[in-house]
Coordinates of N, CA and C in Angstrom, one line a residue:
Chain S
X609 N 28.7 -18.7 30.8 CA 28.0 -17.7 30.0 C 29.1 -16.9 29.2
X610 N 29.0 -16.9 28.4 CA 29.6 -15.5 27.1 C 29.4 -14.4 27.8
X611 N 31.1 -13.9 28.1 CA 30.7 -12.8 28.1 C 31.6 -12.0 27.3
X612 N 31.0 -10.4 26.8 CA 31.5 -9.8 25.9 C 31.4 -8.5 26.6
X613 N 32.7 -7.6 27.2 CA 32.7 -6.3 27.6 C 33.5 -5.4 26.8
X614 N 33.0 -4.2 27.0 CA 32.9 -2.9 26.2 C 34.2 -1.9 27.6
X615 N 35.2 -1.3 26.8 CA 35.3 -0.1 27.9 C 35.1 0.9 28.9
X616 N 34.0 1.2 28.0 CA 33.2 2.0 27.9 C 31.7 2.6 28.0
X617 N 30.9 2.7 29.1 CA 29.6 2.4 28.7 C 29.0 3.9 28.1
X618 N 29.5 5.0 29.0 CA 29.2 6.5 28.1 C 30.6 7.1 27.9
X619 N 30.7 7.9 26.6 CA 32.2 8.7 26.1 C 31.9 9.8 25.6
X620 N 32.4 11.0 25.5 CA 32.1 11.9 25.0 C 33.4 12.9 24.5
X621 N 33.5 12.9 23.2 CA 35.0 13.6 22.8 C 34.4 14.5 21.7
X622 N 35.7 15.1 21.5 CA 34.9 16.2 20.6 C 35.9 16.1 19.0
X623 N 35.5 16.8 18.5 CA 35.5 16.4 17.0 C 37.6 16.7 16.2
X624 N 37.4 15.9 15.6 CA 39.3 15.7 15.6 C 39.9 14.7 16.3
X625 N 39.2 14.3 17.5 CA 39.9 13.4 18.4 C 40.3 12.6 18.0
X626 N 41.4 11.5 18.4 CA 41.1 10.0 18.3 C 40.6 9.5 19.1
X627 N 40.0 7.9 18.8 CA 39.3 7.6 20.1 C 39.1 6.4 19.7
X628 N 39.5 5.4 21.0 CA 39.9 3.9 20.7 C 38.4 3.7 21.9
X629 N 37.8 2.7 21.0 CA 36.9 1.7 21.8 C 37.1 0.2 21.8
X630 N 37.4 -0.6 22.9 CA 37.9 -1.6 23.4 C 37.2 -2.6 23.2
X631 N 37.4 -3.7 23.1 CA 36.3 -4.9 23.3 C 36.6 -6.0 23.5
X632 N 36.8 -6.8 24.9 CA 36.9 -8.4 25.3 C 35.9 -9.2 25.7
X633 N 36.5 -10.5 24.9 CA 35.6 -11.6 25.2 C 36.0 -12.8 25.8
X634 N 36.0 -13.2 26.8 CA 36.3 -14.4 27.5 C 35.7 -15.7 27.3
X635 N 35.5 -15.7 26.2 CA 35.0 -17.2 25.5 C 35.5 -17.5 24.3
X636 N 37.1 -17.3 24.3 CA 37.8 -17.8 23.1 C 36.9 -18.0 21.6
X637 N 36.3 -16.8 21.5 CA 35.6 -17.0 20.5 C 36.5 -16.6 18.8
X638 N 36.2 -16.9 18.0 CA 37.1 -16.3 16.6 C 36.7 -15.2 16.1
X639 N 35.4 -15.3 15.7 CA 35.0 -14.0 15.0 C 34.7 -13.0 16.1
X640 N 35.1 -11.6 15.9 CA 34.6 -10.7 16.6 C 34.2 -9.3 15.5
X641 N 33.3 -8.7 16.3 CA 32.2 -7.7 15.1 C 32.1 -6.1 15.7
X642 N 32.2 -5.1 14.9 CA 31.9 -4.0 15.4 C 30.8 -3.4 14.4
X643 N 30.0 -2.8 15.0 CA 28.6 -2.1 15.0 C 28.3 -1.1 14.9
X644 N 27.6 -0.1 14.4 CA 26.8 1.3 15.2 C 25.1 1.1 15.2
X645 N 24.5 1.3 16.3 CA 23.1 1.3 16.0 C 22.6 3.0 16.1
X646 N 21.9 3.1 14.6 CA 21.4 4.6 14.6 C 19.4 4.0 14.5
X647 N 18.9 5.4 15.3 CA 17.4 5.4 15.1 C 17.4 5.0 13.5
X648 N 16.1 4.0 13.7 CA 15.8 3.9 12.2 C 16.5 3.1 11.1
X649 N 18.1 2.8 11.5 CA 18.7 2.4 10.6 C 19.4 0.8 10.9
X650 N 19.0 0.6 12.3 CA 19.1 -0.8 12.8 C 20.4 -1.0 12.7
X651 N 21.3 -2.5 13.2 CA 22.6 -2.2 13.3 C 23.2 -2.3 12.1
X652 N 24.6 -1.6 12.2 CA 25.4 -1.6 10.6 C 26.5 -2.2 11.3
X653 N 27.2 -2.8 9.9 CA 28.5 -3.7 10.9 C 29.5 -2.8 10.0
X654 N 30.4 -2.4 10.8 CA 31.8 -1.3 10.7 C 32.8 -2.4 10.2
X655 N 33.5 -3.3 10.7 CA 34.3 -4.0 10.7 C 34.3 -5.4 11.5
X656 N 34.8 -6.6 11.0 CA 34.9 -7.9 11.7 C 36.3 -8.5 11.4
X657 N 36.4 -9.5 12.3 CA 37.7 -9.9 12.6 C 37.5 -11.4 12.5
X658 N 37.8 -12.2 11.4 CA 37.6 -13.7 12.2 C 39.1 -14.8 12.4
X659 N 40.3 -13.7 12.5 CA 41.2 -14.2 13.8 C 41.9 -13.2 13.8
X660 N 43.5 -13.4 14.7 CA 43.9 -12.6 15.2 C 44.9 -11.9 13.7
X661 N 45.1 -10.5 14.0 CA 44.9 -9.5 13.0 C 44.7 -9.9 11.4
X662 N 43.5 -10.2 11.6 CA 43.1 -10.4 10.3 C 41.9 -9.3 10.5
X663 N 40.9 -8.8 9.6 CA 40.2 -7.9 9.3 C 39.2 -7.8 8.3
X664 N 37.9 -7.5 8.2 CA 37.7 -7.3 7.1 C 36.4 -6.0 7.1
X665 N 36.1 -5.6 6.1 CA 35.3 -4.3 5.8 C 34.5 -4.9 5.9
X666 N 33.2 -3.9 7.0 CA 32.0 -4.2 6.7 C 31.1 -3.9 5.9
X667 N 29.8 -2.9 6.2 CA 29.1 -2.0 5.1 C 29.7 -0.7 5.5
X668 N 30.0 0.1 6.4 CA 30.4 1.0 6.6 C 31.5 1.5 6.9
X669 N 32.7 1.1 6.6 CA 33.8 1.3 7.2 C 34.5 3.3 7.2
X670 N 34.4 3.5 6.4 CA 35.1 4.9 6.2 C 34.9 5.4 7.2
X671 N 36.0 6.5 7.9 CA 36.4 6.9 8.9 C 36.9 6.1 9.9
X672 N 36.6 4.7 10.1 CA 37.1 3.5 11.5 C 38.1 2.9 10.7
X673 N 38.8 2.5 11.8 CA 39.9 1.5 11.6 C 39.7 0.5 12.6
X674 N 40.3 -0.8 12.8 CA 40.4 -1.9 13.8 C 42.0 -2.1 14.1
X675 N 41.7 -3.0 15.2 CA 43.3 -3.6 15.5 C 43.0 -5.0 16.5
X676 N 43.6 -6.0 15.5 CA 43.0 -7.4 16.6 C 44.8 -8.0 16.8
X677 N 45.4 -7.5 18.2 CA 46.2 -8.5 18.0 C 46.4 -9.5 19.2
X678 N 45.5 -9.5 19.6 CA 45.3 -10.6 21.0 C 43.2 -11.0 20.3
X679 N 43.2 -12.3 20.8 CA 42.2 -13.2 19.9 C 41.1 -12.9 20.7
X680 N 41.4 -12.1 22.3 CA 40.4 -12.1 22.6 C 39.5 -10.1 22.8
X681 N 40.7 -9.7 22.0 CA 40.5 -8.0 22.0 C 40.3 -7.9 21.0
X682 N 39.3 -6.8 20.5 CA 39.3 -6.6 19.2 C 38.9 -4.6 19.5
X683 N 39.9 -3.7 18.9 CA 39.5 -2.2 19.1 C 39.1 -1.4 18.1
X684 N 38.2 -0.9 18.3 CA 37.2 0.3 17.2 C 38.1 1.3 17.2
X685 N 38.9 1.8 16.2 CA 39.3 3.3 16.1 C 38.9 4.3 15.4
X686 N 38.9 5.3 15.8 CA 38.4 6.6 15.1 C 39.3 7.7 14.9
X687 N 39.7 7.9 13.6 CA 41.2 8.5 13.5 C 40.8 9.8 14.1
X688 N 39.7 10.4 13.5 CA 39.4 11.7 13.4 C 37.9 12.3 13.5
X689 N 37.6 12.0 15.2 CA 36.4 11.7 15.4 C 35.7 12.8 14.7
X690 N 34.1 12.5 14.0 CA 33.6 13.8 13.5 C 31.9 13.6 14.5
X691 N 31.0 14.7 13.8 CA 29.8 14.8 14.7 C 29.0 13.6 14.0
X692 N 29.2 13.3 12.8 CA 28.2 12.3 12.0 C 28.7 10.5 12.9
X693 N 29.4 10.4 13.9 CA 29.9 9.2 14.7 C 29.5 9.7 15.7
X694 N 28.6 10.2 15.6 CA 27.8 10.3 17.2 C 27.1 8.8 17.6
X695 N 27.1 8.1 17.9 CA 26.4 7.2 17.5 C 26.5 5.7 19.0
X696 N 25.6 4.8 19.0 CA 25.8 3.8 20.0 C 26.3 2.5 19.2
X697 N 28.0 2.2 19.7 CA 28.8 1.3 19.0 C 28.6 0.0 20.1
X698 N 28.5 -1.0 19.0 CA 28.0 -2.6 19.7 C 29.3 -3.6 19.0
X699 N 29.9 -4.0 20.3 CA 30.6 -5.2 19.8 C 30.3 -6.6 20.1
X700 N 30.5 -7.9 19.0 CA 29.9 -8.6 18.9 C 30.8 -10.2 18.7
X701 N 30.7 -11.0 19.0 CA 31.7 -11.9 19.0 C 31.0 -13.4 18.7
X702 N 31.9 -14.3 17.9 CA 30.5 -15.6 17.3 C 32.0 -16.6 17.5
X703 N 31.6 -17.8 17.8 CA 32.1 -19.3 17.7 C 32.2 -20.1 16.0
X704 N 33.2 -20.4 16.0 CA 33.9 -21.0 14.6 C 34.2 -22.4 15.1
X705 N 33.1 -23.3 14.1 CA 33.9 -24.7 14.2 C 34.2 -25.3 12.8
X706 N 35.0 -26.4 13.0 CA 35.0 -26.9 11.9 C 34.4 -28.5 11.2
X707 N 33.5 -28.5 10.2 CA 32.9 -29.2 9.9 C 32.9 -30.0 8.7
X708 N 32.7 -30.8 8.1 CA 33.1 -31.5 6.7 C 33.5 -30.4 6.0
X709 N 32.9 -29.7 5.4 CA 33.3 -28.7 4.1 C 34.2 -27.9 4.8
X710 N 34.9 -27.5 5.9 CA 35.6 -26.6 6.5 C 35.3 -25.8 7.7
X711 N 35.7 -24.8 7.5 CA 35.5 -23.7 8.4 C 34.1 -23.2 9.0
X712 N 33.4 -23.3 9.9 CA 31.8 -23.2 9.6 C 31.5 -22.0 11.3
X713 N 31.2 -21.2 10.5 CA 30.7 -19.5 11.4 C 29.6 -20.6 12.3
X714 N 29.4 -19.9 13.5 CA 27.6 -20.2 14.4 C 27.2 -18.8 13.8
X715 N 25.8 -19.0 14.0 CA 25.2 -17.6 13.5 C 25.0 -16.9 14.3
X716 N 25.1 -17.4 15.6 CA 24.5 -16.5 16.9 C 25.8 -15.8 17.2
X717 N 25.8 -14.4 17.5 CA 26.4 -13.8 17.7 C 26.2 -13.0 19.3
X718 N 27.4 -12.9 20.1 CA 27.2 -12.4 21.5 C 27.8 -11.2 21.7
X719 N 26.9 -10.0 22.6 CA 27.4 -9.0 22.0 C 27.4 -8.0 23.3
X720 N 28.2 -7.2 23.1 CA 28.2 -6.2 24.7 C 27.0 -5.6 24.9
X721 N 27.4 -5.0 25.9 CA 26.4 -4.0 26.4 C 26.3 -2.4 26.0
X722 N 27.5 -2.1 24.5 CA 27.5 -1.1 23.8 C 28.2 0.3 24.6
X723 N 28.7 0.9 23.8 CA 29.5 2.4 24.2 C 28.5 3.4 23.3
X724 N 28.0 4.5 24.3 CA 26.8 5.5 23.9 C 28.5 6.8 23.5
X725 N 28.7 6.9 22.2 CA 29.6 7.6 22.0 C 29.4 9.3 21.4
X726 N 29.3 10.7 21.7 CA 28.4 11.6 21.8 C 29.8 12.4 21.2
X727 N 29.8 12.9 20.0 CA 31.2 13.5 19.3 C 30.7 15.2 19.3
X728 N 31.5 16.2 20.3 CA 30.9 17.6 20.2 C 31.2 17.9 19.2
Chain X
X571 N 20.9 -0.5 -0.1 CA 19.7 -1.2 0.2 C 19.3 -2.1 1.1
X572 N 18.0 -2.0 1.4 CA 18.0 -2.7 2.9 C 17.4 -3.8 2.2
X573 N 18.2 -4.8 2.8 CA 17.9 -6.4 2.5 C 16.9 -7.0 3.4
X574 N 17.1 -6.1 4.7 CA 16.3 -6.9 5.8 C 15.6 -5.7 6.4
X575 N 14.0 -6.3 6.1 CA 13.2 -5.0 6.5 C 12.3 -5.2 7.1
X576 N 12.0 -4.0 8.4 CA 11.1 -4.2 9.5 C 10.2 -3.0 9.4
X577 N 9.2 -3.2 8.7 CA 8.2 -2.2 8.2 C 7.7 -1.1 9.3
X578 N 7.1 -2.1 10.7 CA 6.8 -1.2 11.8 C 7.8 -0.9 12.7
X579 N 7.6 0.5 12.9 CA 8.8 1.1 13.8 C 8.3 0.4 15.1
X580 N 7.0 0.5 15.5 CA 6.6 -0.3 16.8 C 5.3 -0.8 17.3
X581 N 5.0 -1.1 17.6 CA 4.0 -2.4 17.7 C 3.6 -1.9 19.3
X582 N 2.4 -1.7 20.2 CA 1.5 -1.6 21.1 C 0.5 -2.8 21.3
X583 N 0.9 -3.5 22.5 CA -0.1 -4.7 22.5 C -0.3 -5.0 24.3
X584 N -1.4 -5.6 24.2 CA -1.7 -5.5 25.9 C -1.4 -7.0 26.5
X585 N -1.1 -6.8 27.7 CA -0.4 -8.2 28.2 C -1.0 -9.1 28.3
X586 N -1.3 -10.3 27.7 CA -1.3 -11.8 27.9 C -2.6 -12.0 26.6
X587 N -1.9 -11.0 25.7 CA -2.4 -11.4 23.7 C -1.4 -11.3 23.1
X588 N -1.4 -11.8 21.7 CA 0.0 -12.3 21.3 C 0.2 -10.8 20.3
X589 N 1.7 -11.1 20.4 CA 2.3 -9.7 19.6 C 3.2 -10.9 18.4
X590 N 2.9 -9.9 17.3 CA 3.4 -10.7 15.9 C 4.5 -9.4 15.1
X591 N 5.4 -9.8 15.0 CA 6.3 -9.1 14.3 C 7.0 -9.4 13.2
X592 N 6.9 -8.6 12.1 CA 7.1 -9.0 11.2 C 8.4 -8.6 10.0
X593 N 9.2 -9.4 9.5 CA 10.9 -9.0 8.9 C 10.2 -9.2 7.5
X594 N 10.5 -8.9 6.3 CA 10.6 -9.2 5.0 C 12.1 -9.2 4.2
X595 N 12.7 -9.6 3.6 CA 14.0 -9.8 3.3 C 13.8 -10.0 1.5
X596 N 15.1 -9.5 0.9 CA 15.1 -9.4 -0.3 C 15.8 -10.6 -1.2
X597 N 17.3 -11.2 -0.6 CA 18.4 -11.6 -0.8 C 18.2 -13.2 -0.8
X598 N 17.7 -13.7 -1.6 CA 17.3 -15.3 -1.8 C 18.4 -16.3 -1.7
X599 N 19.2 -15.8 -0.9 CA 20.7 -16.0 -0.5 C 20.8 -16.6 0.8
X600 N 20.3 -15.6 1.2 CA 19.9 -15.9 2.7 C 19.3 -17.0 3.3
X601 N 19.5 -18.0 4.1 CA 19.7 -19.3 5.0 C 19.5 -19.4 6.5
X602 N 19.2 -18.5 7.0 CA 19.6 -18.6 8.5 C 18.9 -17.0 8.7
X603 N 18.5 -17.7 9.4 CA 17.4 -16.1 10.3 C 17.2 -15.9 12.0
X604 N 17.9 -15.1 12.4 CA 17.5 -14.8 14.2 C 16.1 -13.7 14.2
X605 N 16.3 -13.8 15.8 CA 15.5 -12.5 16.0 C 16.4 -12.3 17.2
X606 N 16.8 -10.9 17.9 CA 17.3 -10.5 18.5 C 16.6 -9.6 19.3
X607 N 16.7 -9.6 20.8 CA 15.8 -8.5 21.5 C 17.2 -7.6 22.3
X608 N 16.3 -6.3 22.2 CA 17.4 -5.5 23.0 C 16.8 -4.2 23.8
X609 N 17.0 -4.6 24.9 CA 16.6 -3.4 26.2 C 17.4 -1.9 25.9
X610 N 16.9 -0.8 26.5 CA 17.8 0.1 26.5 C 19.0 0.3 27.1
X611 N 20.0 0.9 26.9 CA 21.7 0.6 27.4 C 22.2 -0.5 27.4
X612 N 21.5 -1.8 26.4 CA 22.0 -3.5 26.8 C 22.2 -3.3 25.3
X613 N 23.1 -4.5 25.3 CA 23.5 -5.0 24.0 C 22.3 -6.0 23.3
X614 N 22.0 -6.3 22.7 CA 21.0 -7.1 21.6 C 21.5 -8.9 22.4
X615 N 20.2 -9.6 23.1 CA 20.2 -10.6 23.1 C 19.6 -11.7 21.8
X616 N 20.1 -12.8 22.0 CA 19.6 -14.0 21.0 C 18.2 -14.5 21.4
X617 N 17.5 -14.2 20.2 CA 16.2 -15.2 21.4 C 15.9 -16.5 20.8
X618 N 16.1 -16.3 19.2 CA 15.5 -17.5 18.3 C 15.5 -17.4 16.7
X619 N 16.0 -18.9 16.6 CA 16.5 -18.5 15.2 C 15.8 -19.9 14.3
X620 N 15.9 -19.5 12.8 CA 15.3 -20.8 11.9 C 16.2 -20.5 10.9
X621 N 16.1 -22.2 10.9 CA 17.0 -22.2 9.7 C 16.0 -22.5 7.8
X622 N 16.5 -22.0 6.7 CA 15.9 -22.4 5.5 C 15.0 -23.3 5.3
X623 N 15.9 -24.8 5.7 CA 15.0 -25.6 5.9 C 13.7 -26.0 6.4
X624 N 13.3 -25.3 7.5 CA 12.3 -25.4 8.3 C 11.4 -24.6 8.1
X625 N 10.1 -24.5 8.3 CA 9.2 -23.4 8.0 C 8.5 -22.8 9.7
X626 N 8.8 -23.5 10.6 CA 8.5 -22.8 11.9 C 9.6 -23.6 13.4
X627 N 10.0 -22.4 14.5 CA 10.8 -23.2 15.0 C 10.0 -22.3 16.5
X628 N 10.3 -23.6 17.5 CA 9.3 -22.6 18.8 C 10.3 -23.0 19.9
X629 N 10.2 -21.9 21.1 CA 10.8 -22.0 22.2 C 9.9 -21.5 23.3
X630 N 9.1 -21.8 23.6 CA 8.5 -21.3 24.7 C 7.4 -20.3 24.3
X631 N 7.6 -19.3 24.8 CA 6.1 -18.5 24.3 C 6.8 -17.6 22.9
X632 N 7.9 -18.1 21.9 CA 8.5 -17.4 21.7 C 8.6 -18.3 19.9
X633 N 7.8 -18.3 18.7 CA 7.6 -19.1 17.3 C 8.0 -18.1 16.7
X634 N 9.2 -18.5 15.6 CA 8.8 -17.7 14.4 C 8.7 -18.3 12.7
X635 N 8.2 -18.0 12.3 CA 7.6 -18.6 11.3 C 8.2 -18.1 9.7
X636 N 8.5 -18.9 9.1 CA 9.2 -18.9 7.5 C 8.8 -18.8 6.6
X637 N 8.4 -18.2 5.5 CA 7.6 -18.5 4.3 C 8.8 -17.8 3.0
X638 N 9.5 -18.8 2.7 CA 10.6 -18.4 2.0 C 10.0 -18.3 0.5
X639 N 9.0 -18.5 -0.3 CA 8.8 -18.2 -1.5 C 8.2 -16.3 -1.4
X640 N 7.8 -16.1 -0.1 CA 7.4 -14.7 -0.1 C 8.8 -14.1 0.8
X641 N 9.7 -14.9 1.1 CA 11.1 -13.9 1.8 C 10.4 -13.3 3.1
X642 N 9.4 -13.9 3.8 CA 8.9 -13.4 5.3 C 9.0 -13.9 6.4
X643 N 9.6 -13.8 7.4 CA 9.5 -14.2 8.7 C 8.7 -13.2 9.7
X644 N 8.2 -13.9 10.8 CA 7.4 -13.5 11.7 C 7.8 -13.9 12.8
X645 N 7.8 -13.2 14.0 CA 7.8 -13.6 15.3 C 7.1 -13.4 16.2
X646 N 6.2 -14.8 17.0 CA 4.9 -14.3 17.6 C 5.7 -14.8 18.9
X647 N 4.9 -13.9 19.8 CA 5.2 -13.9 21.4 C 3.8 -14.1 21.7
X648 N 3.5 -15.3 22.3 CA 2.2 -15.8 23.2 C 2.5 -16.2 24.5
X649 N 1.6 -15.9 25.7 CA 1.3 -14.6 25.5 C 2.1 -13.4 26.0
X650 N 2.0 -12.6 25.8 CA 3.0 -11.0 25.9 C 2.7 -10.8 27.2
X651 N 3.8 -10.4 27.9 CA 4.5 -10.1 29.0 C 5.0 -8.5 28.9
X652 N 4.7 -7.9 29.9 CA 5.2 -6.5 29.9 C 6.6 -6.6 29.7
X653 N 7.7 -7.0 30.6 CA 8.7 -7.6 30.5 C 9.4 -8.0 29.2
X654 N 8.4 -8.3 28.0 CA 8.8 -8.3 26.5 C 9.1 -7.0 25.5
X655 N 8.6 -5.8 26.4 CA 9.1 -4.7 26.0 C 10.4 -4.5 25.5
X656 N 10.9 -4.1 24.4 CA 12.0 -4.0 24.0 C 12.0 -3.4 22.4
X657 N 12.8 -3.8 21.8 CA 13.2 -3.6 20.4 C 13.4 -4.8 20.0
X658 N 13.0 -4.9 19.0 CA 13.3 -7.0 18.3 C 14.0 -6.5 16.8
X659 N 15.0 -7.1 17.1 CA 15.6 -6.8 15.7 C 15.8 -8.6 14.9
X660 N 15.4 -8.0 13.3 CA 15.6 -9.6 12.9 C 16.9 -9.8 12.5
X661 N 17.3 -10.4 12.2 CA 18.8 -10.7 11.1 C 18.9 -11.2 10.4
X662 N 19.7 -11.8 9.2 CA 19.6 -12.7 8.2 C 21.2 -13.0 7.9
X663 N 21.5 -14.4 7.4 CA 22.8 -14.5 7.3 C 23.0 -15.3 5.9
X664 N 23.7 -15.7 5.1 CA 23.6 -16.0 3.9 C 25.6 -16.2 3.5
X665 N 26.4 -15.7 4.2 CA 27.5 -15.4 3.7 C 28.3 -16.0 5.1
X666 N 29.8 -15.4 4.7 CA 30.7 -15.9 5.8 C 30.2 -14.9 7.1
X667 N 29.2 -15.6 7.8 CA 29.3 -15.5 9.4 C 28.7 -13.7 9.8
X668 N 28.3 -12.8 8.7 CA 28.0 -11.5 8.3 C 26.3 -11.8 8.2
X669 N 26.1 -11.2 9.7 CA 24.5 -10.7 9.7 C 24.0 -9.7 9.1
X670 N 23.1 -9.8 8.6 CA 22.2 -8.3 8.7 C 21.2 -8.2 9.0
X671 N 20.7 -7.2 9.7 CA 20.1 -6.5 10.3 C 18.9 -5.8 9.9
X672 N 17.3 -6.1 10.6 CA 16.7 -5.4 9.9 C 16.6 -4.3 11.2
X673 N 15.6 -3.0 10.7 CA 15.7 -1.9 11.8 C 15.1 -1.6 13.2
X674 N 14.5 -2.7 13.2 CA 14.1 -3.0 14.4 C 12.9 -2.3 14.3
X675 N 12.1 -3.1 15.6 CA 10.7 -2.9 15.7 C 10.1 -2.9 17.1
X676 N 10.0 -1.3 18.0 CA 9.8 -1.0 19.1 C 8.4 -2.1 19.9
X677 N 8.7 -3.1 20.7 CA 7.1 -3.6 20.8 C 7.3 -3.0 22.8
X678 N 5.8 -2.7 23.0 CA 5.5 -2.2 23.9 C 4.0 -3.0 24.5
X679 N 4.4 -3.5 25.7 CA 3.5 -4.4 26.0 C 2.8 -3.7 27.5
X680 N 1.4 -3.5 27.0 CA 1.0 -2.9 28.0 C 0.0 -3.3 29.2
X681 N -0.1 -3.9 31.1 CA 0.0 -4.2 31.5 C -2.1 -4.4 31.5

């Protein structure tokens, strides 16, 4: 089984902070994905990684940064935690094969069990 | 803009009649469709997915159904299990390996 662990299950920092959220996967997977799920607005992807420190912007990026330099870690940073990052962050990790045309994503993506992160 | 849209915030249905959920999508781009369920404090499991090509794919008590000239998918649970309580979120993919997400849709299955 895939598994994908989080740090972190509850965190609570207050505003200014930095604050690193962790994320391993023990299934040599390539792509790995970070998240926030807010009421109503279903999940948003922050940033993804589909190898090691490579990076790319999701829909939301402003305010996070990442850092992938082991294939199977990938970290959520928050330079400057504010209250609007209050939020429940989900990381997510997918299998890359390769197929006639190249490089080819699975769509299924495996994903933790999320950090409930609460910014005073 | 939301590309992937889940009209009902949540859905009430009694146990062992089918609950039908429904995604709408904008992006005729798009190729590849899950549905994802997720308990509270868990992360979002995989339950079932269709690809473009096909217009219905089934797993168990678990179909969802394609109608790509209206951009609609549906997912019917026959029959509903309390135990199916959760949040169903749909997705859509279209691009390098980049889901999106519709907002999910509370179903509540009552015994």
């Amino acid at each position: 089984d895939v598994k994908v662990t989080q740090s972190s299950r509850y965190l609570v920092k207050r505003t200014g902070e930095k604050v690193f959220l962790e994320c391993v996967q023990d299934m040599d997977h390539e792509n790995m994905f970070w998240y926030r799920q807010d009421p109503g607005l279903g999940l948003r992807l922050i940033y993804f990684s589909y190898d090691v420190k490579m990076k790319e912007k999701g829909d939301i990026p402003e305010g996070y940064s990442v850092s992938r330099e082991k294939k199977e870690r990938f970290s959520l940073i928050l330079e400057s935690a504010s209250t609007n990052q209050t939020s429940m962050y989900l990381c997510a990790s997918s299998l890359v094969f390769w197929g006639t045309s190249g490089r080819i994503s699975y769509n299924e993506q495996f994903f933790g069990p999320g950090t409930r992160l609460t910014v005073l | 803009d939301q590309q992937v849209k889940q009209n009902s915030p949540s859905l009430s249905v009694q146990e062992g009649r089918i609950s039908i959920l429904n995604c709408d999508y904008t992006n005729s781009m798009f190729d590849y469709f899950l549905w994802y369920k997720k308990y509270p404090a868990e992360g979002p499991t995989f339950l079932i997915s269709i690809s473009s090509i096909k217009d219905k794919n089934e797993d168990g008590r678990f179909t969802v159904f394609l109608n790509k000239s209206a951009k609609h998918l549906s997912l019917h649970i026959v029959p509903s299990q309390p135990g199916d309580s959760a949040v169903y979120f749909c997705a859509a993919s279209g691009s390098f390996q980049k889901l999106v997400f519709g907002t999910g849709t509370r179903l509540l299955v009552s015994p």
